[in-house]
Amino acid sequence: MKHYLITITIYDGDHEYWDKAIIRTEDIANEHEVLKAWSGQQDLAYDEDLRVYTSPYTYRGFRMYTTQEIDENDLAVLRKYHI
């Protein structure tokens, strides 16, 4: 499995902000599965009108902004700084 640094855009009413995380996965192309793993919400569904993934229990929307594969040599440094 590979490690990736992902940036998630979070839409929260009139506000928009980002969160970064390191994930380990085989398939980074499946945005839905990555967002479910990142958020811990297994009921995320794509909203065609808003073009984001939402949960029926929250008003927040999620989209993957960027993904970048992490070199194994750099992983220890990123974890040291809590990224």
PDB file of C-alpha atoms in Angstrom:
ATOM      1  CA  MET A   1       0.000   0.000   0.000  1.00  0.00           C
ATOM      2  CA  LYS A   2       1.059   3.563  -0.616  1.00  0.00           C
ATOM      3  CA  HIS A   3       0.811   6.622   1.615  1.00  0.00           C
ATOM      4  CA  TYR A   4      -0.774   9.833   0.358  1.00  0.00           C
ATOM      5  CA  LEU A   5      -1.039  13.353   1.674  1.00  0.00           C
ATOM      6  CA  ILE A   6      -4.595  14.449   0.973  1.00  0.00           C
ATOM      7  CA  THR A   7      -6.219  17.844   1.304  1.00  0.00           C
ATOM      8  CA  ILE A   8      -9.970  17.835   1.867  1.00  0.00           C
ATOM      9  CA  THR A   9     -12.164  20.860   1.199  1.00  0.00           C
ATOM     10  CA  ILE A  10     -14.914  21.159   3.798  1.00  0.00           C
ATOM     11  CA  TYR A  11     -17.963  23.263   2.993  1.00  0.00           C
ATOM     12  CA  ASP A  12     -19.695  24.429   6.150  1.00  0.00           C
ATOM     13  CA  GLY A  13     -22.586  26.750   5.343  1.00  0.00           C
ATOM     14  CA  ASP A  14     -21.074  29.981   4.010  1.00  0.00           C
ATOM     15  CA  HIS A  15     -17.542  28.926   4.989  1.00  0.00           C
ATOM     16  CA  GLU A  16     -14.948  26.799   3.269  1.00  0.00           C
ATOM     17  CA  TYR A  17     -11.821  25.407   4.867  1.00  0.00           C
ATOM     18  CA  TRP A  18      -9.267  22.630   4.351  1.00  0.00           C
ATOM     19  CA  ASP A  19      -7.885  19.731   6.320  1.00  0.00           C
ATOM     20  CA  LYS A  20      -4.773  17.690   5.541  1.00  0.00           C
ATOM     21  CA  ALA A  21      -4.232  14.061   6.439  1.00  0.00           C
ATOM     22  CA  ILE A  22      -1.999  11.138   5.624  1.00  0.00           C
ATOM     23  CA  ILE A  23      -3.812   8.034   4.473  1.00  0.00           C
ATOM     24  CA  ARG A  24      -2.663   4.597   3.412  1.00  0.00           C
ATOM     25  CA  THR A  25      -4.572   3.103   0.511  1.00  0.00           C
ATOM     26  CA  GLU A  26      -4.300   1.164  -2.720  1.00  0.00           C
ATOM     27  CA  ASP A  27      -6.908   3.146  -4.658  1.00  0.00           C
ATOM     28  CA  ILE A  28      -6.673   6.935  -4.326  1.00  0.00           C
ATOM     29  CA  ALA A  29      -8.874   7.431  -7.408  1.00  0.00           C
ATOM     30  CA  ASN A  30     -12.057   6.412  -5.578  1.00  0.00           C
ATOM     31  CA  GLU A  31     -12.911   9.743  -3.923  1.00  0.00           C
ATOM     32  CA  HIS A  32     -16.010   8.337  -2.214  1.00  0.00           C
ATOM     33  CA  GLU A  33     -14.095   5.578  -0.413  1.00  0.00           C
ATOM     34  CA  VAL A  34     -11.258   7.910   0.585  1.00  0.00           C
ATOM     35  CA  LEU A  35     -13.691  10.444   2.055  1.00  0.00           C
ATOM     36  CA  LYS A  36     -15.575   7.745   3.958  1.00  0.00           C
ATOM     37  CA  ALA A  37     -12.306   6.503   5.477  1.00  0.00           C
ATOM     38  CA  TRP A  38     -11.144  10.041   6.296  1.00  0.00           C
ATOM     39  CA  SER A  39     -14.411  11.235   7.844  1.00  0.00           C
ATOM     40  CA  GLY A  40     -15.468   7.981   9.500  1.00  0.00           C
ATOM     41  CA  GLN A  41     -18.962   8.489   8.065  1.00  0.00           C
ATOM     42  CA  GLN A  42     -20.022   5.430   6.099  1.00  0.00           C
ATOM     43  CA  ASP A  43     -23.231   7.046   4.850  1.00  0.00           C
ATOM     44  CA  LEU A  44     -21.691   9.777   2.659  1.00  0.00           C
ATOM     45  CA  ALA A  45     -23.559  10.287  -0.597  1.00  0.00           C
ATOM     46  CA  TYR A  46     -22.812  12.504  -3.582  1.00  0.00           C
ATOM     47  CA  ASP A  47     -25.084  15.552  -3.870  1.00  0.00           C
ATOM     48  CA  GLU A  48     -25.478  16.397  -7.567  1.00  0.00           C
ATOM     49  CA  ASP A  49     -26.695  19.950  -6.878  1.00  0.00           C
ATOM     50  CA  LEU A  50     -23.848  20.914  -4.538  1.00  0.00           C
ATOM     51  CA  ARG A  51     -21.218  18.665  -6.177  1.00  0.00           C
ATOM     52  CA  VAL A  52     -19.959  17.464  -2.792  1.00  0.00           C
ATOM     53  CA  TYR A  53     -20.282  14.384  -0.615  1.00  0.00           C
ATOM     54  CA  THR A  54     -22.646  14.888   2.321  1.00  0.00           C
ATOM     55  CA  SER A  55     -24.022  12.884   5.210  1.00  0.00           C
ATOM     56  CA  PRO A  56     -27.712  12.961   6.129  1.00  0.00           C
ATOM     57  CA  TYR A  57     -26.686  13.795   9.719  1.00  0.00           C
ATOM     58  CA  THR A  58     -24.644  16.924   9.042  1.00  0.00           C
ATOM     59  CA  TYR A  59     -24.804  20.028   6.870  1.00  0.00           C
ATOM     60  CA  ARG A  60     -21.142  19.803   5.860  1.00  0.00           C
ATOM     61  CA  GLY A  61     -19.962  18.872   2.402  1.00  0.00           C
ATOM     62  CA  PHE A  62     -16.633  17.236   1.538  1.00  0.00           C
ATOM     63  CA  ARG A  63     -14.489  17.083  -1.597  1.00  0.00           C
ATOM     64  CA  MET A  64     -10.952  15.939  -2.198  1.00  0.00           C
ATOM     65  CA  TYR A  65      -8.909  19.011  -3.148  1.00  0.00           C
ATOM     66  CA  THR A  66      -5.485  17.453  -3.764  1.00  0.00           C
ATOM     67  CA  THR A  67      -3.683  14.150  -3.389  1.00  0.00           C
ATOM     68  CA  GLN A  68       0.038  13.565  -3.425  1.00  0.00           C
ATOM     69  CA  GLU A  69       1.929  10.318  -3.020  1.00  0.00           C
ATOM     70  CA  ILE A  70       4.434  10.401  -0.154  1.00  0.00           C
ATOM     71  CA  ASP A  71       7.903   8.981  -0.583  1.00  0.00           C
ATOM     72  CA  GLU A  72       8.651   6.462   2.188  1.00  0.00           C
ATOM     73  CA  ASN A  73      11.734   8.490   3.182  1.00  0.00           C
ATOM     74  CA  ASP A  74       9.592  11.580   3.831  1.00  0.00           C
ATOM     75  CA  LEU A  75       6.877   9.830   5.831  1.00  0.00           C
ATOM     76  CA  ALA A  76       8.772   9.967   9.143  1.00  0.00           C
ATOM     77  CA  VAL A  77       9.329  13.729   8.845  1.00  0.00           C
ATOM     78  CA  LEU A  78       5.644  14.419   8.101  1.00  0.00           C
ATOM     79  CA  ARG A  79       4.539  12.290  11.062  1.00  0.00           C
ATOM     80  CA  LYS A  80       7.065  14.032  13.304  1.00  0.00           C
ATOM     81  CA  TYR A  81       5.273  17.328  12.604  1.00  0.00           C
ATOM     82  CA  HIS A  82       1.805  15.770  13.007  1.00  0.00           C
ATOM     83  CA  ILE A  83       0.679  16.131   9.426  1.00  0.00           C
TER      84      ILE A  83
END
